[in-house]
Amino acid sequence: NAGVTQTPKFQVLKTGQSMTLQCAQDMNHNSMYWYRQDPGMGLRLIYYSASEGTTDKGEVPNGYNVSRLNKREFSLRLESAAPSQTSVYFCASSEEGQFQPQHFGDGTRLSIL
Amino acid sequence: AQSVTQLDSHVSVSEGTPVLLRCNYSSSYSPSLFWYVQHPNKGLQLLLKYTSAATLVKGINGFEAEFKKSETSFHLTKPSAHMSDAAEYFCVVSVWIKTSYDKVIFGPGTSLSVIP
């Protein structure tokens, strides 16, 4: 009964380092999303993937790249981390045709020094 | 343009008393509206959603919300608070416009505390 699984749960980086956040879902959902959550700002969409093989920018895509590796997996990459990217990152998925995330992972807490 | 306002950043209630979390929205289109709950160190969980069917929507854990178009509101209520309801609650507006991502707007959240 895993749902959406994110790894790692916590990470500390130095400015300029790169890393990839992993996300996998086992519900056969077509749509997947990456959000960041900052205090007092709700969630903001970074990138989304409506289906395997497609990705599109969200509200705050700068500094990030994504890969929809297959139907299950959707990764988020920070090429050169900046302190402004310190946040909690959530991956989510939804059924086809419903453009709202219904299932969320538990988040990755990322600190950039 | 779409927007969501959650009128209270923090609400505190006593266990067993009613809960009211307020949400107002602005949308140029017919919106879908949602409430999500987030417990500490967890992802968001969908509580309920309104998608132009019945205006009174029942969700999980005894929560319900009423869509009032004239007031552009979608307030979340529960008759009797339980300790396990203490969490952050997000109101969300969504408009499905194909190829347009930015029609899903999260409110800033309301933190609910439940006093024993």
PDB file of C-alpha atoms in Angstrom:
ATOM      1  CA  ASN A   1       0.000   0.000   0.000  1.00  0.00           C
ATOM      2  CA  ALA A   2       2.899   2.372  -0.781  1.00  0.00           C
ATOM      3  CA  GLY A   3       1.188   5.034  -2.934  1.00  0.00           C
ATOM      4  CA  VAL A   4       3.762   7.746  -3.690  1.00  0.00           C
ATOM      5  CA  THR A   5       7.296   7.171  -2.420  1.00  0.00           C
ATOM      6  CA  GLN A   6       9.920   9.901  -2.257  1.00  0.00           C
ATOM      7  CA  THR A   7      13.616   9.566  -1.573  1.00  0.00           C
ATOM      8  CA  PRO A   8      15.518  10.873   0.242  1.00  0.00           C
ATOM      9  CA  LYS A   9      13.469  12.205   3.160  1.00  0.00           C
ATOM     10  CA  PHE A  10      16.122  14.692   4.229  1.00  0.00           C
ATOM     11  CA  GLN A  11      19.131  16.208   2.517  1.00  0.00           C
ATOM     12  CA  VAL A  12      21.625  18.956   3.230  1.00  0.00           C
ATOM     13  CA  LEU A  13      23.585  20.416   0.331  1.00  0.00           C
ATOM     14  CA  LYS A  14      26.178  23.097  -0.156  1.00  0.00           C
ATOM     15  CA  THR A  15      25.548  25.912  -2.600  1.00  0.00           C
ATOM     16  CA  GLY A  16      26.457  24.803  -6.101  1.00  0.00           C
ATOM     17  CA  GLN A  17      26.056  21.080  -5.506  1.00  0.00           C
ATOM     18  CA  SER A  18      23.663  19.047  -7.591  1.00  0.00           C
ATOM     19  CA  MET A  19      21.235  16.342  -6.628  1.00  0.00           C
ATOM     20  CA  THR A  20      18.228  14.411  -7.844  1.00  0.00           C
ATOM     21  CA  LEU A  21      15.039  13.834  -5.882  1.00  0.00           C
ATOM     22  CA  GLN A  22      13.356  10.573  -6.708  1.00  0.00           C
ATOM     23  CA  CYS A  23       9.644   9.838  -6.834  1.00  0.00           C
ATOM     24  CA  ALA A  24       7.771   6.677  -7.689  1.00  0.00           C
ATOM     25  CA  GLN A  25       4.067   5.781  -7.628  1.00  0.00           C
ATOM     26  CA  ASP A  26       2.489   2.353  -7.793  1.00  0.00           C
ATOM     27  CA  MET A  27      -1.096   3.356  -8.665  1.00  0.00           C
ATOM     28  CA  ASN A  28      -0.692   3.337 -12.448  1.00  0.00           C
ATOM     29  CA  HIS A  29      -1.411   7.071 -12.573  1.00  0.00           C
ATOM     30  CA  ASN A  30      -0.648   8.987 -15.730  1.00  0.00           C
ATOM     31  CA  SER A  31      -0.101  12.412 -14.177  1.00  0.00           C
ATOM     32  CA  MET A  32       2.680  13.305 -11.772  1.00  0.00           C
ATOM     33  CA  TYR A  33       3.730  16.574 -10.174  1.00  0.00           C
ATOM     34  CA  TRP A  34       6.529  18.216  -8.243  1.00  0.00           C
ATOM     35  CA  TYR A  35       5.672  20.940  -5.726  1.00  0.00           C
ATOM     36  CA  ARG A  36       7.655  22.964  -3.269  1.00  0.00           C
ATOM     37  CA  GLN A  37       6.211  24.112   0.035  1.00  0.00           C
ATOM     38  CA  ASP A  38       7.470  27.224   1.777  1.00  0.00           C
ATOM     39  CA  PRO A  39       6.102  28.716   5.009  1.00  0.00           C
ATOM     40  CA  GLY A  40       2.945  30.775   4.521  1.00  0.00           C
ATOM     41  CA  MET A  41       2.863  30.162   0.761  1.00  0.00           C
ATOM     42  CA  GLY A  42       1.001  26.899   0.336  1.00  0.00           C
ATOM     43  CA  LEU A  43       2.320  24.676  -2.430  1.00  0.00           C
ATOM     44  CA  ARG A  44       3.710  25.914  -5.723  1.00  0.00           C
ATOM     45  CA  LEU A  45       3.966  23.742  -8.803  1.00  0.00           C
ATOM     46  CA  ILE A  46       7.481  23.309 -10.178  1.00  0.00           C
ATOM     47  CA  TYR A  47       6.914  20.853 -13.025  1.00  0.00           C
ATOM     48  CA  TYR A  48       4.301  18.363 -13.999  1.00  0.00           C
ATOM     49  CA  SER A  49       3.987  15.411 -16.337  1.00  0.00           C
ATOM     50  CA  ALA A  50       0.567  14.743 -17.799  1.00  0.00           C
ATOM     51  CA  SER A  51       1.651  11.391 -19.175  1.00  0.00           C
ATOM     52  CA  GLU A  52       4.719   9.262 -19.768  1.00  0.00           C
ATOM     53  CA  GLY A  53       7.104  11.044 -22.108  1.00  0.00           C
ATOM     54  CA  THR A  54       5.771  14.558 -21.507  1.00  0.00           C
ATOM     55  CA  THR A  55       6.799  17.242 -19.048  1.00  0.00           C
ATOM     56  CA  ASP A  56       5.762  20.864 -18.664  1.00  0.00           C
ATOM     57  CA  LYS A  57       6.814  23.818 -16.566  1.00  0.00           C
ATOM     58  CA  GLY A  58       4.748  24.918 -13.634  1.00  0.00           C
ATOM     59  CA  GLU A  59       4.729  28.139 -11.680  1.00  0.00           C
ATOM     60  CA  VAL A  60       8.340  28.084 -10.412  1.00  0.00           C
ATOM     61  CA  PRO A  61      10.507  25.961 -12.765  1.00  0.00           C
ATOM     62  CA  ASN A  62      13.721  28.016 -12.743  1.00  0.00           C
ATOM     63  CA  GLY A  63      16.706  26.121 -11.378  1.00  0.00           C
ATOM     64  CA  TYR A  64      15.073  22.705 -11.796  1.00  0.00           C
ATOM     65  CA  ASN A  65      14.852  19.975 -14.387  1.00  0.00           C
ATOM     66  CA  VAL A  66      12.698  16.867 -14.445  1.00  0.00           C
ATOM     67  CA  SER A  67      12.659  13.462 -16.066  1.00  0.00           C
ATOM     68  CA  ARG A  68       9.666  11.202 -16.493  1.00  0.00           C
ATOM     69  CA  LEU A  69      11.667   8.020 -16.630  1.00  0.00           C
ATOM     70  CA  ASN A  70       8.661   5.755 -17.115  1.00  0.00           C
ATOM     71  CA  LYS A  71       5.070   5.720 -16.000  1.00  0.00           C
ATOM     72  CA  ARG A  72       6.023   5.067 -12.377  1.00  0.00           C
ATOM     73  CA  GLU A  73       8.931   7.437 -11.863  1.00  0.00           C
ATOM     74  CA  PHE A  74       9.286  11.206 -12.018  1.00  0.00           C
ATOM     75  CA  SER A  75      12.554  12.744 -10.800  1.00  0.00           C
ATOM     76  CA  LEU A  76      13.465  16.339  -9.984  1.00  0.00           C
ATOM     77  CA  ARG A  77      17.024  17.583 -10.433  1.00  0.00           C
ATOM     78  CA  LEU A  78      18.758  20.615  -8.999  1.00  0.00           C
ATOM     79  CA  GLU A  79      21.787  21.256 -11.207  1.00  0.00           C
ATOM     80  CA  SER A  80      23.403  23.943  -9.048  1.00  0.00           C
ATOM     81  CA  ALA A  81      21.676  24.301  -5.704  1.00  0.00           C
ATOM     82  CA  ALA A  82      21.024  27.752  -4.265  1.00  0.00           C
ATOM     83  CA  PRO A  83      19.910  28.741  -0.738  1.00  0.00           C
ATOM     84  CA  SER A  84      16.592  29.948  -2.213  1.00  0.00           C
ATOM     85  CA  GLN A  85      15.835  26.337  -3.053  1.00  0.00           C
ATOM     86  CA  THR A  86      15.740  25.372   0.610  1.00  0.00           C
ATOM     87  CA  SER A  87      12.235  23.981   0.931  1.00  0.00           C
ATOM     88  CA  VAL A  88      10.113  20.905   1.381  1.00  0.00           C
ATOM     89  CA  TYR A  89       9.508  19.154  -1.919  1.00  0.00           C
ATOM     90  CA  PHE A  90       6.432  17.039  -2.577  1.00  0.00           C
ATOM     91  CA  CYS A  91       5.762  14.652  -5.394  1.00  0.00           C
ATOM     92  CA  ALA A  92       2.162  13.836  -6.228  1.00  0.00           C
ATOM     93  CA  SER A  93       0.140  11.863  -8.738  1.00  0.00           C
ATOM     94  CA  SER A  94      -3.383  11.751 -10.081  1.00  0.00           C
ATOM     95  CA  GLU A  95      -5.624   9.739 -12.331  1.00  0.00           C
ATOM     96  CA  GLU A  96      -5.815  10.572 -15.999  1.00  0.00           C
ATOM     97  CA  GLY A  97      -8.006  13.545 -16.840  1.00  0.00           C
ATOM     98  CA  GLN A  98      -8.009  14.992 -13.363  1.00  0.00           C
ATOM     99  CA  PHE A  99      -5.657  17.895 -13.179  1.00  0.00           C
ATOM    100  CA  GLN A 100      -5.342  17.951  -9.471  1.00  0.00           C
ATOM    101  CA  PRO A 101      -2.948  15.950  -7.371  1.00  0.00           C
ATOM    102  CA  GLN A 102      -4.732  13.361  -5.310  1.00  0.00           C
ATOM    103  CA  HIS A 103      -1.934  11.364  -3.776  1.00  0.00           C
ATOM    104  CA  PHE A 104       1.114  12.923  -2.199  1.00  0.00           C
ATOM    105  CA  GLY A 105       4.406  11.543  -0.983  1.00  0.00           C
ATOM    106  CA  ASP A 106       5.667  12.416   2.484  1.00  0.00           C
ATOM    107  CA  GLY A 107       8.103  15.007   1.184  1.00  0.00           C
ATOM    108  CA  THR A 108      11.831  15.653   0.951  1.00  0.00           C
ATOM    109  CA  ARG A 109      13.197  18.277   3.328  1.00  0.00           C
ATOM    110  CA  LEU A 110      16.068  19.979   1.537  1.00  0.00           C
ATOM    111  CA  SER A 111      18.438  22.493   3.129  1.00  0.00           C
ATOM    112  CA  ILE A 112      21.024  24.345   1.092  1.00  0.00           C
ATOM    113  CA  LEU A 113      23.793  26.073   2.961  1.00  0.00           C
TER     114      LEU A 113
ATOM    115  CA  ALA B   1      -7.426  35.010 -12.666  1.00  0.00           C
ATOM    116  CA  GLN B   2      -7.777  32.470  -9.913  1.00  0.00           C
ATOM    117  CA  SER B   3      -6.936  33.042  -6.270  1.00  0.00           C
ATOM    118  CA  VAL B   4      -7.620  31.498  -2.886  1.00  0.00           C
ATOM    119  CA  THR B   5      -7.840  33.248   0.454  1.00  0.00           C
ATOM    120  CA  GLN B   6      -7.861  31.379   3.724  1.00  0.00           C
ATOM    121  CA  LEU B   7      -9.157  33.897   6.176  1.00  0.00           C
ATOM    122  CA  ASP B   8      -7.457  32.524   9.280  1.00  0.00           C
ATOM    123  CA  SER B   9      -3.836  31.482   9.483  1.00  0.00           C
ATOM    124  CA  HIS B  10      -4.502  29.737  12.792  1.00  0.00           C
ATOM    125  CA  VAL B  11      -7.638  28.376  14.465  1.00  0.00           C
ATOM    126  CA  SER B  12      -7.822  26.901  17.942  1.00  0.00           C
ATOM    127  CA  VAL B  13     -10.818  24.902  19.218  1.00  0.00           C
ATOM    128  CA  SER B  14     -11.570  22.718  22.195  1.00  0.00           C
ATOM    129  CA  GLU B  15     -12.038  18.998  21.704  1.00  0.00           C
ATOM    130  CA  GLY B  16     -15.677  18.206  21.036  1.00  0.00           C
ATOM    131  CA  THR B  17     -16.563  21.689  19.756  1.00  0.00           C
ATOM    132  CA  PRO B  18     -17.323  22.605  16.129  1.00  0.00           C
ATOM    133  CA  VAL B  19     -14.623  23.427  13.612  1.00  0.00           C
ATOM    134  CA  LEU B  20     -14.947  26.157  10.975  1.00  0.00           C
ATOM    135  CA  LEU B  21     -12.105  26.856   8.542  1.00  0.00           C
ATOM    136  CA  ARG B  22     -12.868  29.620   6.088  1.00  0.00           C
ATOM    137  CA  CYS B  23     -11.949  29.797   2.419  1.00  0.00           C
ATOM    138  CA  ASN B  24     -12.874  32.330  -0.251  1.00  0.00           C
ATOM    139  CA  TYR B  25     -11.928  32.007  -3.875  1.00  0.00           C
ATOM    140  CA  SER B  26     -11.832  34.030  -7.031  1.00  0.00           C
ATOM    141  CA  SER B  27     -12.175  32.405 -10.432  1.00  0.00           C
ATOM    142  CA  SER B  28     -13.094  33.532 -13.917  1.00  0.00           C
ATOM    143  CA  TYR B  29     -14.279  30.030 -14.749  1.00  0.00           C
ATOM    144  CA  SER B  30     -16.343  27.371 -13.058  1.00  0.00           C
ATOM    145  CA  PRO B  31     -13.905  26.029 -10.512  1.00  0.00           C
ATOM    146  CA  SER B  32     -13.382  22.771  -8.764  1.00  0.00           C
ATOM    147  CA  LEU B  33     -12.612  23.260  -5.099  1.00  0.00           C
ATOM    148  CA  PHE B  34     -10.785  21.036  -2.681  1.00  0.00           C
ATOM    149  CA  TRP B  35      -9.678  20.783   0.898  1.00  0.00           C
ATOM    150  CA  TYR B  36      -6.493  18.971   1.805  1.00  0.00           C
ATOM    151  CA  VAL B  37      -5.114  18.148   5.242  1.00  0.00           C
ATOM    152  CA  GLN B  38      -1.439  17.873   6.128  1.00  0.00           C
ATOM    153  CA  HIS B  39      -0.291  16.279   9.347  1.00  0.00           C
ATOM    154  CA  PRO B  40       3.219  17.065  10.609  1.00  0.00           C
ATOM    155  CA  ASN B  41       5.985  15.693   8.424  1.00  0.00           C
ATOM    156  CA  LYS B  42       3.491  14.134   6.049  1.00  0.00           C
ATOM    157  CA  GLY B  43       2.226  14.822   2.555  1.00  0.00           C
ATOM    158  CA  LEU B  44      -1.180  16.270   1.830  1.00  0.00           C
ATOM    159  CA  GLN B  45      -4.289  14.118   1.942  1.00  0.00           C
ATOM    160  CA  LEU B  46      -7.445  14.932   0.024  1.00  0.00           C
ATOM    161  CA  LEU B  47     -10.340  15.577   2.423  1.00  0.00           C
ATOM    162  CA  LEU B  48     -13.081  16.412  -0.061  1.00  0.00           C
ATOM    163  CA  LYS B  49     -13.757  18.035  -3.400  1.00  0.00           C
ATOM    164  CA  TYR B  50     -16.489  19.997  -5.132  1.00  0.00           C
ATOM    165  CA  THR B  51     -16.869  19.537  -8.877  1.00  0.00           C
ATOM    166  CA  SER B  52     -20.220  21.199  -9.720  1.00  0.00           C
ATOM    167  CA  ALA B  53     -22.469  18.469  -8.405  1.00  0.00           C
ATOM    168  CA  ALA B  54     -24.082  18.839  -4.966  1.00  0.00           C
ATOM    169  CA  THR B  55     -23.113  22.073  -3.217  1.00  0.00           C
ATOM    170  CA  LEU B  56     -22.757  20.346   0.154  1.00  0.00           C
ATOM    171  CA  VAL B  57     -19.826  18.000  -0.040  1.00  0.00           C
ATOM    172  CA  LYS B  58     -19.047  15.337   2.528  1.00  0.00           C
ATOM    173  CA  GLY B  59     -15.507  14.187   3.010  1.00  0.00           C
ATOM    174  CA  ILE B  60     -13.508  11.868   5.149  1.00  0.00           C
ATOM    175  CA  ASN B  61     -13.246  11.956   8.941  1.00  0.00           C
ATOM    176  CA  GLY B  62     -16.570  13.763   9.391  1.00  0.00           C
ATOM    177  CA  PHE B  63     -15.622  16.922   7.499  1.00  0.00           C
ATOM    178  CA  GLU B  64     -17.890  18.658   5.060  1.00  0.00           C
ATOM    179  CA  ALA B  65     -17.854  21.851   3.021  1.00  0.00           C
ATOM    180  CA  GLU B  66     -20.512  23.938   1.333  1.00  0.00           C
ATOM    181  CA  PHE B  67     -19.978  25.671  -1.996  1.00  0.00           C
ATOM    182  CA  LYS B  68     -21.687  29.077  -2.014  1.00  0.00           C
ATOM    183  CA  LYS B  69     -21.326  30.712  -5.391  1.00  0.00           C
ATOM    184  CA  SER B  70     -22.942  33.979  -4.338  1.00  0.00           C
ATOM    185  CA  GLU B  71     -20.412  34.360  -1.540  1.00  0.00           C
ATOM    186  CA  THR B  72     -17.513  32.743  -3.453  1.00  0.00           C
ATOM    187  CA  SER B  73     -16.863  30.650  -0.380  1.00  0.00           C
ATOM    188  CA  PHE B  74     -16.043  27.037   0.372  1.00  0.00           C
ATOM    189  CA  HIS B  75     -15.798  26.812   4.155  1.00  0.00           C
ATOM    190  CA  LEU B  76     -14.798  23.559   5.842  1.00  0.00           C
ATOM    191  CA  THR B  77     -16.719  22.400   8.903  1.00  0.00           C
ATOM    192  CA  LYS B  78     -16.871  19.534  11.351  1.00  0.00           C
ATOM    193  CA  PRO B  79     -19.451  19.218  14.145  1.00  0.00           C
ATOM    194  CA  SER B  80     -17.079  17.950  16.803  1.00  0.00           C
ATOM    195  CA  ALA B  81     -13.303  18.323  16.829  1.00  0.00           C
ATOM    196  CA  HIS B  82     -11.059  15.416  17.706  1.00  0.00           C
ATOM    197  CA  MET B  83      -7.461  15.621  18.852  1.00  0.00           C
ATOM    198  CA  SER B  84      -6.371  13.870  15.668  1.00  0.00           C
ATOM    199  CA  ASP B  85      -7.777  16.770  13.614  1.00  0.00           C
ATOM    200  CA  ALA B  86      -4.878  19.008  14.648  1.00  0.00           C
ATOM    201  CA  ALA B  87      -3.079  19.677  11.362  1.00  0.00           C
ATOM    202  CA  GLU B  88      -2.611  22.181   8.547  1.00  0.00           C
ATOM    203  CA  TYR B  89      -5.526  22.576   6.133  1.00  0.00           C
ATOM    204  CA  PHE B  90      -5.270  23.851   2.573  1.00  0.00           C
ATOM    205  CA  CYS B  91      -8.063  25.134   0.371  1.00  0.00           C
ATOM    206  CA  VAL B  92      -7.385  24.660  -3.345  1.00  0.00           C
ATOM    207  CA  VAL B  93      -9.065  25.960  -6.482  1.00  0.00           C
ATOM    208  CA  SER B  94      -8.629  24.156  -9.777  1.00  0.00           C
ATOM    209  CA  VAL B  95      -9.804  25.018 -13.256  1.00  0.00           C
ATOM    210  CA  TRP B  96      -9.231  22.424 -15.932  1.00  0.00           C
ATOM    211  CA  ILE B  97      -8.005  24.231 -18.983  1.00  0.00           C
ATOM    212  CA  LYS B  98      -6.076  21.855 -21.178  1.00  0.00           C
ATOM    213  CA  THR B  99      -2.362  22.706 -21.499  1.00  0.00           C
ATOM    214  CA  SER B 100      -2.578  25.290 -18.733  1.00  0.00           C
ATOM    215  CA  TYR B 101      -0.838  24.289 -15.552  1.00  0.00           C
ATOM    216  CA  ASP B 102      -1.365  27.374 -13.478  1.00  0.00           C
ATOM    217  CA  LYS B 103      -5.010  26.876 -12.769  1.00  0.00           C
ATOM    218  CA  VAL B 104      -4.385  24.896  -9.616  1.00  0.00           C
ATOM    219  CA  ILE B 105      -3.922  27.370  -6.801  1.00  0.00           C
ATOM    220  CA  PHE B 106      -3.226  26.405  -3.201  1.00  0.00           C
ATOM    221  CA  GLY B 107      -4.228  28.679  -0.361  1.00  0.00           C
ATOM    222  CA  PRO B 108      -1.586  29.523   2.257  1.00  0.00           C
ATOM    223  CA  GLY B 109      -3.023  27.126   4.813  1.00  0.00           C
ATOM    224  CA  THR B 110      -4.806  27.258   8.161  1.00  0.00           C
ATOM    225  CA  SER B 111      -3.231  25.622  11.172  1.00  0.00           C
ATOM    226  CA  LEU B 112      -5.820  23.933  13.398  1.00  0.00           C
ATOM    227  CA  SER B 113      -5.047  23.319  17.050  1.00  0.00           C
ATOM    228  CA  VAL B 114      -7.314  21.177  19.220  1.00  0.00           C
ATOM    229  CA  ILE B 115      -7.217  21.773  22.956  1.00  0.00           C
ATOM    230  CA  PRO B 116      -7.973  18.814  25.233  1.00  0.00           C
TER     231      PRO B 116
END
